[in-house]
Amino acid sequence: NHKRSREPMIRSTEWVSDEETLKVLEFERRARWRRADMFDHNVITEASWPLLQELFAAELKGERLRTNALSATSGLPLTTVLRYLDHLEKFDVIRRERDEDDQRVTLVLLSDAGKYWMREYYSKVISQEGSLSLNSTDTSSTDS
C-alpha cells in the first residue's frame, strides 16, 4: 500500500483526459446514489461498503475469505472489520462459519439475502450504465 506524499506520482502529461476522468466520476456518483437509494443507510454504510464489495468479489470468484484476509483486502483494521461484521450479521447481510480444515479460522460469507442484494445492485448499475469503455478510443457513443 502506497500512501500519497505531497509529490505527484505521475506527470500531468501522463494523466488521462478530463473526459475519461469525468466518465469515471459520474459513474461512481450515480452508483453511490443508487446504493443510497437501494440500501438502508442504518444497515449498509459507506464505511461497511468495502467489506461487502470484497465479500461479493470473493463470492463471484468462488472464494471464501477469512476474517484476517478481509481486514487486509479492505484496508480496515481488524477491530473495525469485526465491529462492522457484527452489525452486518445482525441484519442478515453476512454470515460467519468455521473453516472445516481449521476450526480456529472464521470464514466470512455473504448471506443469501446479502448475495441477492449485491447482485441486484450491480445488475441495476450495470444495466443502466452499460460499459464504461475506458479503453475505447471512440467516445462519441458513450456521450448520449
mmCIF file with all atom_site columns, C-alpha atoms in Angstrom:
data_model
loop_
_atom_site.group_PDB
_atom_site.id
_atom_site.type_symbol
_atom_site.label_atom_id
_atom_site.label_alt_id
_atom_site.label_comp_id
_atom_site.label_asym_id
_atom_site.label_entity_id
_atom_site.label_seq_id
_atom_site.pdbx_PDB_ins_code
_atom_site.Cartn_x
_atom_site.Cartn_y
_atom_site.Cartn_z
_atom_site.occupancy
_atom_site.B_iso_or_equiv
_atom_site.pdbx_formal_charge
_atom_site.auth_seq_id
_atom_site.auth_comp_id
_atom_site.auth_asym_id
_atom_site.auth_atom_id
_atom_site.pdbx_PDB_model_num
ATOM 1   C CA . ASN A 1 1   ? 0.000   0.000   0.000   1.00 0.00 ? 1   ASN A CA 1
ATOM 2   C CA . HIS A 1 2   ? 1.468   3.297   -1.078  1.00 0.00 ? 2   HIS A CA 1
ATOM 3   C CA . LYS A 1 3   ? 0.278   6.351   0.808   1.00 0.00 ? 3   LYS A CA 1
ATOM 4   C CA . ARG A 1 4   ? 0.233   9.583   -1.146  1.00 0.00 ? 4   ARG A CA 1
ATOM 5   C CA . SER A 1 5   ? 3.034   12.005  -0.432  1.00 0.00 ? 5   SER A CA 1
ATOM 6   C CA . ARG A 1 6   ? 2.995   15.662  -1.350  1.00 0.00 ? 6   ARG A CA 1
ATOM 7   C CA . GLU A 1 7   ? 4.722   14.931  -4.644  1.00 0.00 ? 7   GLU A CA 1
ATOM 8   C CA . PRO A 1 8   ? 2.596   13.644  -7.546  1.00 0.00 ? 8   PRO A CA 1
ATOM 9   C CA . MET A 1 9   ? 3.401   10.125  -8.672  1.00 0.00 ? 9   MET A CA 1
ATOM 10  C CA . ILE A 1 10  ? 2.957   10.855  -12.373 1.00 0.00 ? 10  ILE A CA 1
ATOM 11  C CA . ARG A 1 11  ? 3.408   13.919  -14.510 1.00 0.00 ? 11  ARG A CA 1
ATOM 12  C CA . SER A 1 12  ? 0.387   15.769  -15.801 1.00 0.00 ? 12  SER A CA 1
ATOM 13  C CA . THR A 1 13  ? 1.354   14.732  -19.342 1.00 0.00 ? 13  THR A CA 1
ATOM 14  C CA . GLU A 1 14  ? 0.594   11.109  -18.304 1.00 0.00 ? 14  GLU A CA 1
ATOM 15  C CA . TRP A 1 15  ? -2.865  11.863  -16.897 1.00 0.00 ? 15  TRP A CA 1
ATOM 16  C CA . VAL A 1 16  ? -5.947  10.528  -18.596 1.00 0.00 ? 16  VAL A CA 1
ATOM 17  C CA . SER A 1 17  ? -8.161  13.074  -20.301 1.00 0.00 ? 17  SER A CA 1
ATOM 18  C CA . ASP A 1 18  ? -10.638 15.153  -18.337 1.00 0.00 ? 18  ASP A CA 1
ATOM 19  C CA . GLU A 1 19  ? -13.390 13.491  -20.380 1.00 0.00 ? 19  GLU A CA 1
ATOM 20  C CA . GLU A 1 20  ? -12.313 10.000  -19.302 1.00 0.00 ? 20  GLU A CA 1
ATOM 21  C CA . THR A 1 21  ? -11.941 11.151  -15.700 1.00 0.00 ? 21  THR A CA 1
ATOM 22  C CA . LEU A 1 22  ? -15.430 12.666  -15.774 1.00 0.00 ? 22  LEU A CA 1
ATOM 23  C CA . LYS A 1 23  ? -16.862 9.375   -17.067 1.00 0.00 ? 23  LYS A CA 1
ATOM 24  C CA . VAL A 1 24  ? -15.490 7.543   -14.067 1.00 0.00 ? 24  VAL A CA 1
ATOM 25  C CA . LEU A 1 25  ? -16.500 10.268  -11.624 1.00 0.00 ? 25  LEU A CA 1
ATOM 26  C CA . GLU A 1 26  ? -20.049 10.387  -12.950 1.00 0.00 ? 26  GLU A CA 1
ATOM 27  C CA . PHE A 1 27  ? -20.300 6.601   -12.916 1.00 0.00 ? 27  PHE A CA 1
ATOM 28  C CA . GLU A 1 28  ? -19.113 6.495   -9.292  1.00 0.00 ? 28  GLU A CA 1
ATOM 29  C CA . ARG A 1 29  ? -21.509 9.275   -8.274  1.00 0.00 ? 29  ARG A CA 1
ATOM 30  C CA . ARG A 1 30  ? -24.512 7.600   -9.896  1.00 0.00 ? 30  ARG A CA 1
ATOM 31  C CA . ALA A 1 31  ? -23.521 4.264   -8.353  1.00 0.00 ? 31  ALA A CA 1
ATOM 32  C CA . ARG A 1 32  ? -23.255 5.905   -4.917  1.00 0.00 ? 32  ARG A CA 1
ATOM 33  C CA . TRP A 1 33  ? -26.701 7.492   -5.355  1.00 0.00 ? 33  TRP A CA 1
ATOM 34  C CA . ARG A 1 34  ? -28.179 4.161   -6.421  1.00 0.00 ? 34  ARG A CA 1
ATOM 35  C CA . ARG A 1 35  ? -26.595 2.487   -3.409  1.00 0.00 ? 35  ARG A CA 1
ATOM 36  C CA . ALA A 1 36  ? -28.074 5.140   -1.105  1.00 0.00 ? 36  ALA A CA 1
ATOM 37  C CA . ASP A 1 37  ? -31.453 4.618   -2.756  1.00 0.00 ? 37  ASP A CA 1
ATOM 38  C CA . MET A 1 38  ? -31.397 0.811   -2.574  1.00 0.00 ? 38  MET A CA 1
ATOM 39  C CA . PHE A 1 39  ? -29.874 0.124   0.847   1.00 0.00 ? 39  PHE A CA 1
ATOM 40  C CA . ASP A 1 40  ? -30.945 1.219   4.295   1.00 0.00 ? 40  ASP A CA 1
ATOM 41  C CA . HIS A 1 41  ? -28.172 3.551   5.478   1.00 0.00 ? 41  HIS A CA 1
ATOM 42  C CA . ASN A 1 42  ? -28.602 2.196   9.016   1.00 0.00 ? 42  ASN A CA 1
ATOM 43  C CA . VAL A 1 43  ? -27.620 -1.266  7.780   1.00 0.00 ? 43  VAL A CA 1
ATOM 44  C CA . ILE A 1 44  ? -25.124 -0.709  4.976   1.00 0.00 ? 44  ILE A CA 1
ATOM 45  C CA . THR A 1 45  ? -22.925 2.332   5.443   1.00 0.00 ? 45  THR A CA 1
ATOM 46  C CA . GLU A 1 46  ? -20.206 3.961   3.353   1.00 0.00 ? 46  GLU A CA 1
ATOM 47  C CA . ALA A 1 47  ? -17.747 2.508   5.854   1.00 0.00 ? 47  ALA A CA 1
ATOM 48  C CA . SER A 1 48  ? -19.028 -1.082  5.552   1.00 0.00 ? 48  SER A CA 1
ATOM 49  C CA . TRP A 1 49  ? -19.407 -0.977  1.762   1.00 0.00 ? 49  TRP A CA 1
ATOM 50  C CA . PRO A 1 50  ? -15.781 -2.009  1.010   1.00 0.00 ? 50  PRO A CA 1
ATOM 51  C CA . LEU A 1 51  ? -16.314 -5.158  3.092   1.00 0.00 ? 51  LEU A CA 1
ATOM 52  C CA . LEU A 1 52  ? -19.392 -6.068  1.095   1.00 0.00 ? 52  LEU A CA 1
ATOM 53  C CA . GLN A 1 53  ? -17.557 -5.461  -2.157  1.00 0.00 ? 53  GLN A CA 1
ATOM 54  C CA . GLU A 1 54  ? -14.710 -7.728  -1.052  1.00 0.00 ? 54  GLU A CA 1
ATOM 55  C CA . LEU A 1 55  ? -17.160 -10.427 0.031   1.00 0.00 ? 55  LEU A CA 1
ATOM 56  C CA . PHE A 1 56  ? -19.122 -10.196 -3.208  1.00 0.00 ? 56  PHE A CA 1
ATOM 57  C CA . ALA A 1 57  ? -15.939 -10.374 -5.295  1.00 0.00 ? 57  ALA A CA 1
ATOM 58  C CA . ALA A 1 58  ? -14.922 -13.471 -3.330  1.00 0.00 ? 58  ALA A CA 1
ATOM 59  C CA . GLU A 1 59  ? -18.385 -14.963 -3.896  1.00 0.00 ? 59  GLU A CA 1
ATOM 60  C CA . LEU A 1 60  ? -18.153 -14.370 -7.642  1.00 0.00 ? 60  LEU A CA 1
ATOM 61  C CA . LYS A 1 61  ? -14.692 -15.986 -7.738  1.00 0.00 ? 61  LYS A CA 1
ATOM 62  C CA . GLY A 1 62  ? -15.850 -18.957 -5.650  1.00 0.00 ? 62  GLY A CA 1
ATOM 63  C CA . GLU A 1 63  ? -13.522 -17.989 -2.807  1.00 0.00 ? 63  GLU A CA 1
ATOM 64  C CA . ARG A 1 64  ? -14.114 -17.833 0.909   1.00 0.00 ? 64  ARG A CA 1
ATOM 65  C CA . LEU A 1 65  ? -12.490 -15.073 2.937   1.00 0.00 ? 65  LEU A CA 1
ATOM 66  C CA . ARG A 1 66  ? -11.040 -15.372 6.393   1.00 0.00 ? 66  ARG A CA 1
ATOM 67  C CA . THR A 1 67  ? -11.676 -12.515 8.771   1.00 0.00 ? 67  THR A CA 1
ATOM 68  C CA . ASN A 1 68  ? -7.972  -11.537 8.701   1.00 0.00 ? 68  ASN A CA 1
ATOM 69  C CA . ALA A 1 69  ? -7.894  -11.578 4.897   1.00 0.00 ? 69  ALA A CA 1
ATOM 70  C CA . LEU A 1 70  ? -10.999 -9.405  4.793   1.00 0.00 ? 70  LEU A CA 1
ATOM 71  C CA . SER A 1 71  ? -9.248  -6.919  7.025   1.00 0.00 ? 71  SER A CA 1
ATOM 72  C CA . ALA A 1 72  ? -6.182  -6.933  4.769   1.00 0.00 ? 72  ALA A CA 1
ATOM 73  C CA . THR A 1 73  ? -8.066  -6.621  1.472   1.00 0.00 ? 73  THR A CA 1
ATOM 74  C CA . SER A 1 74  ? -10.393 -3.904  2.747   1.00 0.00 ? 74  SER A CA 1
ATOM 75  C CA . GLY A 1 75  ? -7.576  -1.897  4.302   1.00 0.00 ? 75  GLY A CA 1
ATOM 76  C CA . LEU A 1 76  ? -9.513  -1.622  7.569   1.00 0.00 ? 76  LEU A CA 1
ATOM 77  C CA . PRO A 1 77  ? -8.136  -2.540  10.996  1.00 0.00 ? 77  PRO A CA 1
ATOM 78  C CA . LEU A 1 78  ? -9.280  -5.941  12.254  1.00 0.00 ? 78  LEU A CA 1
ATOM 79  C CA . THR A 1 79  ? -11.166 -4.422  15.205  1.00 0.00 ? 79  THR A CA 1
ATOM 80  C CA . THR A 1 80  ? -13.126 -2.196  12.807  1.00 0.00 ? 80  THR A CA 1
ATOM 81  C CA . VAL A 1 81  ? -13.861 -5.121  10.494  1.00 0.00 ? 81  VAL A CA 1
ATOM 82  C CA . LEU A 1 82  ? -15.121 -7.205  13.407  1.00 0.00 ? 82  LEU A CA 1
ATOM 83  C CA . ARG A 1 83  ? -17.410 -4.379  14.553  1.00 0.00 ? 83  ARG A CA 1
ATOM 84  C CA . TYR A 1 84  ? -18.856 -3.942  11.050  1.00 0.00 ? 84  TYR A CA 1
ATOM 85  C CA . LEU A 1 85  ? -19.279 -7.705  10.667  1.00 0.00 ? 85  LEU A CA 1
ATOM 86  C CA . ASP A 1 86  ? -21.206 -7.887  13.940  1.00 0.00 ? 86  ASP A CA 1
ATOM 87  C CA . HIS A 1 87  ? -23.501 -5.161  12.628  1.00 0.00 ? 87  HIS A CA 1
ATOM 88  C CA . LEU A 1 88  ? -23.962 -6.753  9.183   1.00 0.00 ? 88  LEU A CA 1
ATOM 89  C CA . GLU A 1 89  ? -24.562 -10.179 10.702  1.00 0.00 ? 89  GLU A CA 1
ATOM 90  C CA . LYS A 1 90  ? -27.276 -8.756  12.973  1.00 0.00 ? 90  LYS A CA 1
ATOM 91  C CA . PHE A 1 91  ? -29.149 -7.634  9.833   1.00 0.00 ? 91  PHE A CA 1
ATOM 92  C CA . ASP A 1 92  ? -28.540 -10.946 7.989   1.00 0.00 ? 92  ASP A CA 1
ATOM 93  C CA . VAL A 1 93  ? -26.286 -9.443  5.326   1.00 0.00 ? 93  VAL A CA 1
ATOM 94  C CA . ILE A 1 94  ? -23.324 -11.692 6.107   1.00 0.00 ? 94  ILE A CA 1
ATOM 95  C CA . ARG A 1 95  ? -22.728 -14.950 7.940   1.00 0.00 ? 95  ARG A CA 1
ATOM 96  C CA . ARG A 1 96  ? -19.696 -16.443 9.612   1.00 0.00 ? 96  ARG A CA 1
ATOM 97  C CA . GLU A 1 97  ? -18.687 -20.066 9.796   1.00 0.00 ? 97  GLU A CA 1
ATOM 98  C CA . ARG A 1 98  ? -15.755 -22.104 10.999  1.00 0.00 ? 98  ARG A CA 1
ATOM 99  C CA . ASP A 1 99  ? -13.302 -23.410 8.419   1.00 0.00 ? 99  ASP A CA 1
ATOM 100 C CA . GLU A 1 100 ? -13.753 -27.179 8.156   1.00 0.00 ? 100 GLU A CA 1
ATOM 101 C CA . ASP A 1 101 ? -9.978  -27.649 7.802   1.00 0.00 ? 101 ASP A CA 1
ATOM 102 C CA . ASP A 1 102 ? -9.052  -25.416 10.727  1.00 0.00 ? 102 ASP A CA 1
ATOM 103 C CA . GLN A 1 103 ? -11.675 -24.764 13.405  1.00 0.00 ? 103 GLN A CA 1
ATOM 104 C CA . ARG A 1 104 ? -9.653  -21.791 14.695  1.00 0.00 ? 104 ARG A CA 1
ATOM 105 C CA . VAL A 1 105 ? -10.336 -19.900 11.459  1.00 0.00 ? 105 VAL A CA 1
ATOM 106 C CA . THR A 1 106 ? -13.521 -17.923 10.865  1.00 0.00 ? 106 THR A CA 1
ATOM 107 C CA . LEU A 1 107 ? -14.755 -17.544 7.312   1.00 0.00 ? 107 LEU A CA 1
ATOM 108 C CA . VAL A 1 108 ? -16.981 -14.635 6.324   1.00 0.00 ? 108 VAL A CA 1
ATOM 109 C CA . LEU A 1 109 ? -19.565 -15.014 3.569   1.00 0.00 ? 109 LEU A CA 1
ATOM 110 C CA . LEU A 1 110 ? -22.495 -13.058 2.275   1.00 0.00 ? 110 LEU A CA 1
ATOM 111 C CA . SER A 1 111 ? -25.807 -14.437 3.446   1.00 0.00 ? 111 SER A CA 1
ATOM 112 C CA . ASP A 1 112 ? -28.331 -15.450 0.806   1.00 0.00 ? 112 ASP A CA 1
ATOM 113 C CA . ALA A 1 113 ? -30.012 -12.071 1.299   1.00 0.00 ? 113 ALA A CA 1
ATOM 114 C CA . GLY A 1 114 ? -26.660 -10.286 1.055   1.00 0.00 ? 114 GLY A CA 1
ATOM 115 C CA . LYS A 1 115 ? -25.834 -12.084 -2.215  1.00 0.00 ? 115 LYS A CA 1
ATOM 116 C CA . TYR A 1 116 ? -29.240 -11.193 -3.599  1.00 0.00 ? 116 TYR A CA 1
ATOM 117 C CA . TRP A 1 117 ? -28.909 -7.502  -2.676  1.00 0.00 ? 117 TRP A CA 1
ATOM 118 C CA . MET A 1 118 ? -25.404 -7.192  -4.087  1.00 0.00 ? 118 MET A CA 1
ATOM 119 C CA . ARG A 1 119 ? -26.358 -8.957  -7.312  1.00 0.00 ? 119 ARG A CA 1
ATOM 120 C CA . GLU A 1 120 ? -29.451 -6.749  -7.642  1.00 0.00 ? 120 GLU A CA 1
ATOM 121 C CA . TYR A 1 121 ? -27.410 -3.590  -7.021  1.00 0.00 ? 121 TYR A CA 1
ATOM 122 C CA . TYR A 1 122 ? -24.707 -4.429  -9.573  1.00 0.00 ? 122 TYR A CA 1
ATOM 123 C CA . SER A 1 123 ? -27.251 -5.662  -12.109 1.00 0.00 ? 123 SER A CA 1
ATOM 124 C CA . LYS A 1 124 ? -29.107 -2.355  -11.892 1.00 0.00 ? 124 LYS A CA 1
ATOM 125 C CA . VAL A 1 125 ? -25.952 -0.260  -12.047 1.00 0.00 ? 125 VAL A CA 1
ATOM 126 C CA . ILE A 1 126 ? -24.531 -2.179  -14.995 1.00 0.00 ? 126 ILE A CA 1
ATOM 127 C CA . SER A 1 127 ? -27.801 -2.369  -16.926 1.00 0.00 ? 127 SER A CA 1
ATOM 128 C CA . GLN A 1 128 ? -28.362 1.360   -16.556 1.00 0.00 ? 128 GLN A CA 1
ATOM 129 C CA . GLU A 1 129 ? -24.776 2.452   -17.047 1.00 0.00 ? 129 GLU A CA 1
ATOM 130 C CA . GLY A 1 130 ? -23.536 -0.051  -19.581 1.00 0.00 ? 130 GLY A CA 1
ATOM 131 C CA . SER A 1 131 ? -19.831 -0.413  -20.070 1.00 0.00 ? 131 SER A CA 1
ATOM 132 C CA . LEU A 1 132 ? -17.554 2.495   -19.267 1.00 0.00 ? 132 LEU A CA 1
ATOM 133 C CA . SER A 1 133 ? -15.430 1.567   -22.298 1.00 0.00 ? 133 SER A CA 1
ATOM 134 C CA . LEU A 1 134 ? -12.469 3.410   -20.853 1.00 0.00 ? 134 LEU A CA 1
ATOM 135 C CA . ASN A 1 135 ? -10.031 1.781   -23.247 1.00 0.00 ? 135 ASN A CA 1
ATOM 136 C CA . SER A 1 136 ? -12.083 2.667   -26.275 1.00 0.00 ? 136 SER A CA 1
ATOM 137 C CA . THR A 1 137 ? -10.897 5.490   -28.498 1.00 0.00 ? 137 THR A CA 1
ATOM 138 C CA . ASP A 1 138 ? -14.437 6.151   -29.733 1.00 0.00 ? 138 ASP A CA 1
ATOM 139 C CA . THR A 1 139 ? -16.233 8.153   -27.036 1.00 0.00 ? 139 THR A CA 1
ATOM 140 C CA . SER A 1 140 ? -19.000 9.571   -29.211 1.00 0.00 ? 140 SER A CA 1
ATOM 141 C CA . SER A 1 141 ? -21.390 6.685   -28.490 1.00 0.00 ? 141 SER A CA 1
ATOM 142 C CA . THR A 1 142 ? -20.978 6.970   -24.715 1.00 0.00 ? 142 THR A CA 1
ATOM 143 C CA . ASP A 1 143 ? -21.965 10.625  -24.562 1.00 0.00 ? 143 ASP A CA 1
ATOM 144 C CA . SER A 1 144 ? -25.633 10.101  -25.449 1.00 0.00 ? 144 SER A CA 1
#
